[in-house]
Coordinates of C-alpha atoms and ligand atoms in Angstrom, one line a residue:
M1 CA -16.4 -25.0 6.2
S2 CA -16.1 -24.9 2.4
Y3 CA -14.9 -21.6 1.0
F4 CA -16.0 -20.5 -2.5
D5 CA -15.0 -16.9 -2.4
Y6 CA -11.4 -16.9 -3.7
A7 CA -12.1 -14.0 -6.0
A8 CA -12.8 -11.8 -3.0
T9 CA -9.6 -12.9 -1.1
Q10 CA -7.7 -16.0 -0.5
P11 CA -5.6 -17.6 2.2
M12 CA -2.0 -16.5 2.1
R13 CA 0.5 -18.8 0.5
Q14 CA 3.1 -20.2 3.0
S15 CA 5.9 -18.8 0.8
A16 CA 4.3 -15.3 1.2
I17 CA 3.9 -15.7 5.0
D18 CA 7.6 -16.8 5.2
A19 CA 8.8 -13.8 3.1
W20 CA 6.6 -11.4 5.0
V21 CA 7.9 -12.6 8.4
A22 CA 11.5 -12.6 7.2
A23 CA 11.2 -8.9 6.1
S24 CA 9.0 -7.7 8.9
G25 CA 12.0 -6.4 11.0
Q26 CA 13.2 -4.1 8.2
L27 CA 13.2 -0.4 8.9
N28 CA 13.0 2.6 6.6
A29 CA 13.9 1.8 3.0
G30 CA 14.3 5.5 2.4
A31 CA 17.1 6.0 4.9
Q32 CA 20.8 6.4 3.9
Y33 CA 22.4 4.5 6.9
A34 CA 23.0 0.8 7.1
S35 CA 19.6 -0.4 8.2
G36 CA 17.9 1.8 5.5
R37 CA 20.2 0.3 2.8
K38 CA 19.4 -3.2 4.0
A39 CA 15.6 -2.5 3.9
R40 CA 16.1 -0.9 0.5
S41 CA 17.8 -4.0 -0.9
V42 CA 15.0 -6.2 0.3
L43 CA 12.5 -3.8 -1.3
D44 CA 14.5 -3.7 -4.5
D45 CA 14.6 -7.5 -4.7
A46 CA 10.8 -7.6 -4.4
R47 CA 10.5 -5.0 -7.1
E48 CA 12.9 -6.8 -9.4
T49 CA 11.1 -10.1 -9.0
V50 CA 7.7 -8.5 -9.8
A51 CA 9.2 -6.7 -12.9
E52 CA 10.7 -9.9 -14.2
L53 CA 7.5 -11.9 -13.6
L54 CA 5.2 -9.3 -15.2
G55 CA 7.5 -8.2 -18.1
C56 CA 8.4 -4.7 -17.2
E57 CA 11.3 -2.6 -15.8
P58 CA 11.7 -2.4 -12.0
I59 CA 11.2 1.4 -12.2
E60 CA 7.7 0.8 -13.6
V61 CA 6.6 -1.1 -10.5
V62 CA 4.8 1.1 -8.0
F63 CA 3.8 -0.5 -4.7
T64 CA 0.4 0.7 -3.4
A65 CA -1.8 -0.2 -0.5
S66 CA -4.5 -2.1 -2.5
G67 CA -5.9 -2.7 -6.0
T68 CA -8.4 0.0 -5.3
E69 CA -5.6 2.5 -4.6
A70 CA -3.8 1.4 -7.8
D71 CA -7.0 1.9 -9.9
N72 CA -7.6 5.3 -8.4
I73 CA -4.1 6.6 -9.0
A74 CA -4.2 5.3 -12.6
V75 CA -7.6 6.5 -13.7
Q76 CA -7.5 9.9 -11.9
G77 CA -3.8 10.4 -12.5
L78 CA -3.9 9.7 -16.3
F79 CA -7.1 11.8 -16.6
H80 CA -5.4 14.8 -15.0
A81 CA -2.1 14.2 -16.9
S82 CA -3.9 14.4 -20.2
A83 CA -5.4 17.9 -19.5
E84 CA -3.5 19.4 -22.5
Q85 CA -3.8 16.5 -24.9
P86 CA -6.3 15.7 -27.6
G87 CA -9.2 14.0 -26.0
A88 CA -8.8 15.9 -22.7
G89 CA -11.9 15.6 -20.5
R90 CA -13.1 12.4 -22.1
I91 CA -13.0 8.9 -20.5
I92 CA -13.7 5.6 -22.1
S93 CA -14.7 2.8 -19.8
T94 CA -17.0 -0.2 -19.6
P95 CA -20.3 -0.8 -17.8
I96 CA -18.9 -3.8 -15.9
E97 CA -16.0 -2.3 -14.0
H98 CA -15.4 -3.0 -10.3
S99 CA -16.4 -0.1 -8.1
A100 CA -12.7 0.9 -7.7
V101 CA -12.9 2.1 -11.3
R102 CA -16.6 2.7 -11.7
D103 CA -16.9 5.0 -8.8
T104 CA -13.7 6.8 -9.7
V105 CA -14.9 7.5 -13.2
A106 CA -18.3 8.7 -11.8
R107 CA -16.4 11.1 -9.5
L108 CA -14.4 12.5 -12.4
E109 CA -17.7 13.0 -14.2
A110 CA -19.3 14.7 -11.3
D111 CA -16.4 16.8 -10.0
H112 CA -14.4 17.5 -13.2
G113 CA -17.1 17.5 -15.9
A114 CA -15.6 14.4 -17.6
T115 CA -17.6 13.0 -20.5
V116 CA -17.8 9.2 -20.3
D117 CA -18.4 6.7 -23.1
L118 CA -18.9 3.0 -22.1
L119 CA -17.9 0.2 -24.5
P120 CA -21.0 -2.0 -24.8
V121 CA -21.1 -5.6 -23.4
G122 CA -22.9 -8.5 -24.8
R123 CA -25.1 -11.1 -23.1
D124 CA -22.0 -13.3 -22.7
G125 CA -20.3 -10.6 -20.5
H126 CA -17.7 -9.7 -23.1
I127 CA -17.0 -6.2 -24.5
E128 CA -18.3 -6.4 -28.0
D129 CA -17.8 -3.1 -29.8
L130 CA -14.6 -1.0 -29.6
T131 CA -15.6 1.8 -31.9
A132 CA -15.6 4.5 -29.2
L133 CA -11.8 4.0 -29.0
D134 CA -11.3 5.5 -32.4
T135 CA -11.8 9.0 -31.0
P136 CA -9.1 10.2 -28.6
A137 CA -9.7 10.3 -24.9
A138 CA -7.8 11.4 -21.8
V139 CA -7.8 7.8 -20.6
A140 CA -9.5 4.5 -21.6
T141 CA -9.9 2.0 -18.7
S142 CA -11.0 -1.6 -18.9
M143 CA -10.8 -4.6 -16.6
W144 CA -8.9 -7.7 -17.9
A145 CA -11.4 -10.1 -16.4
N146 CA -14.6 -9.4 -14.7
N147 CA -14.8 -10.0 -10.9
E148 CA -18.3 -11.4 -11.0
T149 CA -18.5 -13.6 -14.1
G150 CA -14.8 -14.1 -14.7
A151 CA -15.3 -13.1 -18.4
I152 CA -11.9 -12.3 -20.0
Q153 CA -12.0 -9.0 -22.0
P154 CA -10.2 -8.2 -25.2
V155 CA -7.7 -5.9 -23.6
E156 CA -5.0 -6.5 -26.2
D157 CA -7.4 -5.2 -28.9
I158 CA -8.5 -2.3 -26.6
V159 CA -4.9 -1.2 -26.1
K160 CA -4.0 -1.4 -29.9
R161 CA -7.1 0.5 -30.9
A162 CA -6.6 3.2 -28.3
A163 CA -2.9 3.5 -29.2
A164 CA -3.8 4.3 -32.8
V165 CA -5.3 7.6 -31.6
G166 CA -2.8 8.2 -28.8
T167 CA -5.2 7.4 -25.9
P168 CA -3.4 5.9 -22.8
V169 CA -5.0 2.8 -21.4
H170 CA -5.4 1.6 -17.8
V171 CA -6.0 -2.1 -17.3
D172 CA -7.6 -3.3 -14.0
A173 CA -5.9 -6.7 -13.9
V174 CA -6.7 -7.4 -10.2
Q175 CA -8.6 -10.7 -11.0
V176 CA -6.0 -11.8 -13.6
V177 CA -2.5 -11.3 -12.1
G178 CA -1.2 -14.6 -10.8
K179 CA -3.9 -16.5 -12.8
L180 CA -2.8 -15.8 -16.4
P181 CA 0.7 -15.0 -17.8
I182 CA 1.1 -11.2 -18.2
N183 CA 3.7 -9.2 -20.1
F184 CA 3.2 -5.5 -19.4
H185 CA 5.5 -4.3 -22.2
E186 CA 4.0 -6.6 -24.8
L187 CA 0.5 -5.4 -23.7
G188 CA 1.5 -1.8 -24.2
A189 CA -0.9 -0.3 -21.6
A190 CA 0.1 2.9 -19.8
T191 CA -0.8 1.4 -16.4
L192 CA -2.0 -1.9 -14.9
A193 CA -3.4 -2.6 -11.4
A194 CA -3.1 -5.7 -9.3
S195 CA -3.6 -6.7 -5.7
A196 CA -1.5 -9.2 -3.6
H197 CA -4.4 -10.8 -1.6
K198 CA -6.0 -12.0 -4.8
F199 CA -3.1 -14.4 -5.5
G200 CA -2.1 -15.5 -2.1
G201 CA -0.1 -12.5 -0.9
P202 CA -0.9 -10.3 2.1
R203 CA -4.0 -8.0 2.2
G204 CA -3.1 -4.3 2.3
I205 CA -0.6 -4.3 -0.6
G206 CA -1.2 -3.8 -4.3
L207 CA 0.7 -2.9 -7.4
L208 CA 0.5 -0.3 -10.1
L209 CA 2.6 -0.9 -13.2
A210 CA 3.2 2.5 -14.7
K211 CA 5.1 3.4 -17.8
R212 CA 7.6 6.2 -17.6
T213 CA 5.4 8.2 -19.9
P214 CA 2.6 9.0 -19.9
A215 CA 2.7 8.6 -16.1
P216 CA -0.3 9.3 -13.9
R217 CA -0.2 12.7 -12.2
P218 CA 0.2 12.1 -8.4
L219 CA -2.9 12.4 -6.3
M220 CA -1.0 12.4 -3.0
F221 CA 2.1 14.4 -2.0
G222 CA 4.8 13.6 0.5
G223 CA 8.2 11.9 0.6
G224 CA 8.5 11.2 -3.0
Q225 CA 8.7 7.4 -2.7
E226 CA 7.5 5.2 -5.6
R227 CA 8.5 7.9 -8.1
G228 CA 6.2 10.3 -6.3
I229 CA 3.2 8.4 -7.7
R230 CA 2.5 6.7 -4.3
P231 CA 4.5 8.6 -1.6
G232 CA 4.7 7.2 1.9
T233 CA 7.3 5.1 3.9
N234 CA 7.4 1.7 2.1
D235 CA 5.8 -1.5 3.4
V236 CA 8.9 -3.7 2.8
A237 CA 7.4 -6.8 4.3
G238 CA 4.2 -6.4 2.3
A239 CA 6.2 -6.0 -0.9
S240 CA 8.3 -9.2 -0.1
G241 CA 5.1 -11.1 0.6
L242 CA 3.6 -9.9 -2.6
A243 CA 6.6 -10.9 -4.7
A244 CA 6.8 -14.4 -3.1
A245 CA 3.1 -15.0 -3.7
L246 CA 3.4 -13.9 -7.3
Q247 CA 6.4 -16.1 -7.9
E248 CA 4.6 -19.1 -6.5
S249 CA 1.3 -18.4 -8.3
L250 CA 3.1 -18.2 -11.7
A251 CA 5.3 -21.2 -11.0
Q252 CA 2.2 -23.3 -10.0
L253 CA -0.1 -21.8 -12.6
E254 CA -0.4 -24.7 -15.0
Q255 CA -0.9 -27.3 -12.3
E256 CA -3.3 -25.2 -10.2
S257 CA -5.3 -24.1 -13.2
A258 CA -5.9 -27.6 -14.4
Q259 CA -7.1 -28.7 -11.0
I260 CA -9.3 -25.7 -10.5
L261 CA -10.8 -25.9 -14.0
H262 CA -11.7 -29.6 -13.4
L263 CA -13.5 -28.8 -10.1
R264 CA -15.2 -25.7 -11.6
N265 CA -16.5 -27.8 -14.5
T266 CA -17.7 -30.5 -12.1
L267 CA -19.5 -27.9 -10.1
R268 CA -21.2 -26.3 -13.2
E269 CA -22.3 -29.7 -14.5
G270 CA -23.6 -30.8 -11.1
I271 CA -25.6 -27.6 -10.7
V272 CA -27.1 -27.7 -14.2
A273 CA -28.0 -31.4 -13.7
S274 CA -29.6 -31.1 -10.3
I275 CA -31.5 -27.7 -10.3
D276 CA -34.2 -26.6 -12.7
D277 CA -34.2 -23.2 -14.4
V278 CA -30.5 -22.2 -13.9
I279 CA -28.8 -19.5 -15.9
V280 CA -25.0 -19.8 -16.2
N281 CA -23.5 -16.4 -16.6
T282 CA -19.9 -17.4 -16.9
V283 CA -19.2 -17.8 -20.6
E284 CA -15.8 -18.6 -22.3
P285 CA -13.3 -17.0 -22.5
S286 CA -13.3 -16.8 -18.8
L287 CA -11.1 -17.4 -15.8
D288 CA -10.9 -21.0 -14.7
T289 CA -11.7 -19.9 -11.1
H290 CA -15.2 -18.4 -11.7
L291 CA -18.7 -19.8 -11.9
H292 CA -21.5 -17.2 -11.8
V293 CA -25.1 -18.6 -11.8
S294 CA -28.6 -17.2 -11.5
F295 CA -31.5 -19.0 -9.9
P296 CA -34.6 -17.1 -11.0
G297 CA -37.3 -16.9 -8.2
T298 CA -34.7 -16.4 -5.5
D299 CA -32.7 -13.5 -4.1
G300 CA -28.9 -13.5 -3.6
D301 CA -28.9 -12.6 0.1
S302 CA -31.2 -15.5 1.0
L303 CA -29.0 -17.9 -0.9
I304 CA -25.9 -16.6 0.8
M305 CA -27.5 -16.9 4.2
L306 CA -28.9 -20.4 3.7
L307 CA -25.5 -21.7 2.4
D308 CA -23.7 -20.0 5.3
Q309 CA -25.9 -21.9 7.7
R310 CA -24.8 -25.1 6.0
G311 CA -21.0 -24.2 6.3
I312 CA -20.6 -22.9 2.7
E313 CA -19.2 -19.5 2.0
A314 CA -20.1 -17.9 -1.3
A315 CA -21.0 -14.4 -2.4
T316 CA -22.7 -12.5 -5.2
G317 CA -19.3 -11.0 -6.2
S318 CA -20.7 -7.5 -6.3
A319 CA -19.4 -5.7 -3.3
C320 CA -21.4 -2.6 -3.8
H321 CA -24.7 -4.5 -3.7
A322 CA -23.9 -6.7 -0.7
G323 CA -26.9 -6.3 1.6
V324 CA -29.1 -4.7 -1.0
N325 CA -31.5 -6.9 -2.9
R326 CA -30.8 -5.6 -6.4
M327 CA -29.3 -7.2 -9.4
S328 CA -25.7 -6.3 -10.0
H329 CA -24.7 -3.6 -12.6
V330 CA -22.7 -6.3 -14.4
L331 CA -25.7 -8.5 -15.1
E332 CA -27.7 -5.4 -15.9
A333 CA -25.1 -4.4 -18.5
M334 CA -25.3 -8.0 -19.9
G335 CA -29.1 -7.4 -20.5
V336 CA -30.3 -9.8 -17.8
A337 CA -33.8 -9.1 -16.6
D338 CA -34.0 -8.2 -12.9
E339 CA -36.3 -11.1 -12.0
Q340 CA -33.8 -13.5 -13.7
G341 CA -30.7 -12.0 -12.2
R342 CA -31.6 -11.0 -8.7
G343 CA -30.9 -14.4 -7.2
S344 CA -27.3 -14.9 -8.3
L345 CA -24.3 -16.4 -6.8
R346 CA -20.6 -16.3 -7.7
F347 CA -18.6 -19.4 -6.8
T348 CA -14.9 -18.9 -7.0
L349 CA -12.4 -21.7 -6.5
G350 CA -8.7 -21.7 -5.7
R351 CA -5.7 -23.8 -5.0
L352 CA -7.0 -25.2 -1.7
T353 CA -10.5 -26.2 -3.1
T354 CA -11.1 -29.9 -2.9
E355 CA -13.4 -32.5 -4.5
D356 CA -15.1 -32.7 -1.1
D357 CA -15.8 -29.0 -1.1
V358 CA -17.6 -29.3 -4.4
K359 CA -19.5 -32.5 -3.3
Q360 CA -20.6 -30.7 -0.1
L361 CA -21.9 -27.7 -2.1
L362 CA -23.7 -29.9 -4.6
A363 CA -25.3 -31.9 -1.8
V364 CA -27.0 -28.8 -0.3
L365 CA -27.5 -26.4 -3.2
P366 CA -30.8 -28.0 -4.6
E367 CA -32.4 -27.8 -1.2
V368 CA -31.1 -24.2 -0.6
V369 CA -32.5 -23.0 -4.0
S370 CA -35.9 -24.6 -3.4
L371 CA -36.1 -23.1 0.1
A372 CA -35.2 -19.7 -1.3
R373 CA -37.8 -20.2 -4.1
S374 CA -40.5 -21.1 -1.6
V375 CA -40.2 -17.8 0.4
Ligands
LIG401 N1 -10.7 -4.5 -9.3 C1 -11.2 -5.7 -9.3 C2 -11.6 -6.2 -10.7 C3 -11.5 -6.4 -8.2 O1 -12.0 -7.6 -8.3 C4 -11.1 -5.9 -6.9 C5 -11.4 -6.6 -5.6 O2 -12.4 -7.3 -5.6 C6 -10.5 -4.6 -6.9 C7 -10.3 -3.9 -8.1 C8 -10.1 -4.0 -5.6 O3 -8.9 -4.6 -5.1 P1 -8.6 -4.4 -3.5 O4 -9.5 -5.3 -2.7 O5 -7.1 -4.8 -3.4 O6 -8.7 -3.0 -3.1

């Protein structure tokens, strides 16, 4: 089996498994007695490691259950926290957000009457006009890199421009953390979301970095853990696994990136050379891990199924459209015509991808595309 869906999730790193297992016997990190203090110190170690690696203070690290949860807390929480501020009721977002942000913004629009302005995106998948940020909003939210194309967005410029009028910014960095160096304080965003399973940590634990002020207004209420922003008894083992995976990802970053980039480029050149009428939707600056390609005359589900039958796992990258033969909202925002973009695949590579995986994919893809085109 060759796995080309690293952007969806990836195998846990051994260091993360070891850290998870070592911490799995810990009890309640909120308790005052000895076992609680021990659990608390393991949790604090994880929090300090994350803070050091991502350029923030330990108090700004909020452990969540997923990237989705971190995005929800940030976008809804900042929106509600700004109810008395200039720009209250207005959200600035982009048309290429993951559903964790996109559906949250839509819900604020439907249930709370939010007005939403979207920063336009060019054919290359990059946000191209920041003018909407010059008018205050309750919150501006942008992904750092797109999950389908891998396109890296100008988040530094977005944060600066929004800061000039006092708009807090949430950055969905779920695809970026562990793959690019990040310094939360230098970036200056109010909040930033990440997810452990995207960089080799356990599934079921995520991160929200949240400045002291403006802090998101809590959506859930309970025991007051995680500054009351994400209450509930802590998952100490998950936090330890996350911290270990982040440490290894960043320590290995240069070496892993070079290897992944080389394989990704080999794959792109092989596809373009062996298949007619191919559109490459991943345009620089992009993550080294991503290659998003359209094969006009096919549909994404047939391509996925035909590849699966041949032992290759790839996806369209668009969770909300899985099983529905429609072009993704990301390609639509890029101005791709439906007949061009309907048959698209996202290949995402990772630290365990080999030359043989790429060879195997290149050996079967021309036949798969021509079969899908003949239906
Ligand atoms: N945001 C982006 C950009 C993503 O790619 C994903 C997952 O694919 C998420 C948010 C959601 O993360 P999680 O799977 O941890 O809920």
